[in-house]
Coordinates of C-alpha atoms in Angstrom, one line a residue:
X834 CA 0.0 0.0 0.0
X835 CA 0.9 3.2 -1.3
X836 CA 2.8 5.5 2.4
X837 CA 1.2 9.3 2.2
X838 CA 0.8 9.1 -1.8
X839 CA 3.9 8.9 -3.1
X840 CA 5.2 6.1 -5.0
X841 CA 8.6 5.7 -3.4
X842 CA 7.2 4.4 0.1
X843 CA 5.0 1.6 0.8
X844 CA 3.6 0.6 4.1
X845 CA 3.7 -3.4 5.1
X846 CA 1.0 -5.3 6.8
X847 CA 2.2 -4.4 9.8
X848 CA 2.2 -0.6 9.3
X849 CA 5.8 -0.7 8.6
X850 CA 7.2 2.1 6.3
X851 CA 9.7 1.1 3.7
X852 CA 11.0 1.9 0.1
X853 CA 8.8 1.0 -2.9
X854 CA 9.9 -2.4 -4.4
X855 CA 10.1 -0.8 -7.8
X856 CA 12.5 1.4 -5.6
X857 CA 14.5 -1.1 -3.8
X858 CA 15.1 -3.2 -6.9
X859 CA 16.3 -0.1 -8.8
X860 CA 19.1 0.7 -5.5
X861 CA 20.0 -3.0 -6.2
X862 CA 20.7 -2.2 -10.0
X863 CA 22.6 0.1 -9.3
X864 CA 24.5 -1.1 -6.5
X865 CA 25.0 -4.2 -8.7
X866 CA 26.7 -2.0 -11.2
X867 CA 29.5 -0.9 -9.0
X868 CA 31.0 -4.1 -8.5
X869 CA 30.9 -4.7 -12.0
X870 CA 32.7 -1.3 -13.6
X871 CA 35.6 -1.0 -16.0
X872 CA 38.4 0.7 -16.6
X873 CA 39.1 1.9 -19.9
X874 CA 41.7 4.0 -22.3
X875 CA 40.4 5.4 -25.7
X876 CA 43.2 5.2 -28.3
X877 CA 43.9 6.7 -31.8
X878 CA 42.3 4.7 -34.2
X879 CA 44.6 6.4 -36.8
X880 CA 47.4 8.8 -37.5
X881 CA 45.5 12.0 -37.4
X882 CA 44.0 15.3 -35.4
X883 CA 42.2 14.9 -32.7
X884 CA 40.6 17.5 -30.4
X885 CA 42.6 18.1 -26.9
X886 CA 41.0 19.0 -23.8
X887 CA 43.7 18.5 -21.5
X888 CA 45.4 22.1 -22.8
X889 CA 43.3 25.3 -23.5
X890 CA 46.1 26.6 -25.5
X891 CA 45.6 23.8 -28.0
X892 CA 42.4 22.9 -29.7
X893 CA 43.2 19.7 -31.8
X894 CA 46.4 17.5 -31.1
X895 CA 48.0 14.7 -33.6
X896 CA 47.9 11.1 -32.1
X897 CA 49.5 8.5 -33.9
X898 CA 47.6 5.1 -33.9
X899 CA 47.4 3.8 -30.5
X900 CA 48.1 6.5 -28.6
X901 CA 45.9 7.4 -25.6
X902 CA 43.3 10.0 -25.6
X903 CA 41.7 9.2 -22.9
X904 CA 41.4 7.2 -19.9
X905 CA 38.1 6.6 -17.9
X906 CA 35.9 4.4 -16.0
X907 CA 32.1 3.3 -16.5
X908 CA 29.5 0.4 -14.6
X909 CA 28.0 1.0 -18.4
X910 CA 30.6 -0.6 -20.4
X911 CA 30.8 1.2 -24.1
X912 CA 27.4 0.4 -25.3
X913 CA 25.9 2.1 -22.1
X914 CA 29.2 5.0 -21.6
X915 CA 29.0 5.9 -25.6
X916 CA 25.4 5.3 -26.5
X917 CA 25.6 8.0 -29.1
X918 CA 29.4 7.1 -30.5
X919 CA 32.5 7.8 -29.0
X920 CA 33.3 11.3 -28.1
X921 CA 35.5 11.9 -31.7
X922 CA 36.2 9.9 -35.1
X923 CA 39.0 7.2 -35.2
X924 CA 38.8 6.4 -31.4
X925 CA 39.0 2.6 -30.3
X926 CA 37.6 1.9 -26.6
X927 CA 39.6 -0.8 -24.7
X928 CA 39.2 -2.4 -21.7
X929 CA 42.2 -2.2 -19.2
X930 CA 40.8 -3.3 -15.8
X931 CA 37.6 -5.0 -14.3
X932 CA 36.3 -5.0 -11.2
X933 CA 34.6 -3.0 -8.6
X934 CA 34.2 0.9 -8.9
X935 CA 36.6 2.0 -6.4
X936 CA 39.2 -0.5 -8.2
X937 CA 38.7 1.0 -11.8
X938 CA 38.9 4.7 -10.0
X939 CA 41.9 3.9 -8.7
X940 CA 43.6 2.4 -11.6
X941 CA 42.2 5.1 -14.1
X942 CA 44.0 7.7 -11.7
X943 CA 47.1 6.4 -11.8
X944 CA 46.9 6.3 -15.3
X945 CA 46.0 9.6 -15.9
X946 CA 48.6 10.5 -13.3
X947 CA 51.5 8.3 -15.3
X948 CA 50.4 9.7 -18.5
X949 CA 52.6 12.4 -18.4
X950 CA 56.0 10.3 -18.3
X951 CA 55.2 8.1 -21.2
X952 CA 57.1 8.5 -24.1
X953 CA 54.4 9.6 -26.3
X954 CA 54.2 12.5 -24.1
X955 CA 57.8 13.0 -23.4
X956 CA 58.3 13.7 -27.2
X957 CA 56.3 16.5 -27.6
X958 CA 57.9 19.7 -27.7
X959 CA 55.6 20.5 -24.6
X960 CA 54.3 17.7 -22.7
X961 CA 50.6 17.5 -21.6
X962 CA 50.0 17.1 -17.9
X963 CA 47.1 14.7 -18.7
X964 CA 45.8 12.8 -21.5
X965 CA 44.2 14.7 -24.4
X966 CA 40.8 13.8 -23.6
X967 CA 41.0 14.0 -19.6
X968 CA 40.0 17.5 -19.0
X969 CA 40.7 16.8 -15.0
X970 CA 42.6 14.2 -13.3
X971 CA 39.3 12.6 -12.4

């Protein structure tokens, strides 16, 4: 039975007062998807342009192919993450790391963190701090 018309809140048999089902279910859902999340890096495709977020003072950036644009994590894997296509052309999504959500955070921060000492950094007249497509270290 419906708690003080609302849908989130039922009331049991016994007059106790507790979250919908519809509602509980959905927590689980979700809860479900954190100890299923990835941890993934988003590589050039191709040799070619690509934009960079990472530096204001640079718009686009050339990648050679298989170089990172960007690191991230997701509990959505790509076909949830990139419903509408991957955030520029020529990108490949790859999965690095599985496991729970606090395990991908961690390991996407370290590699945003280590990008900046790789040698397709390092040969750049100016290195980025970050990854092209990382905007923040998060």
């Amino acid at each position: 039975m419906l708690y003080k018309g609302v849908d989130f809140l039922e009331e049991d048999q016994d007059g106790n007062i507790r979250i919908s089902e519809e509602r509980q279910a959905k927590m689980e859902r979700e809860l479900e998807e954190y100890e299923n999340a990835e941890q993934y890096v988003l590589r050039a495709g191709r040799d070619a342009f690509y934009p960079c977020l990472s530096d204001k003072a640079r718009k686009r950036i050339f990648l050679f192919k298989g170089e990172v644009w960007k690191y991230g994590v997701t509990t959505k894997k790509q076909e949830g993450r990139y419903a509408r296509g991957l955030p520029a052309e020529n990108l490949v999504y790859l999965v690095q790391f599985r496991g729970n959500i606090h395990e991908c955070l961690v390991e996407e921060k370290r590699k945003i963190y280590q990008y900046s000492v790789l040698p397709e950094n390092l040969k750049r007249t100016t290195p980025l701090l970050r990854p092209p497509g990382n905007q923040r270290d998060f």
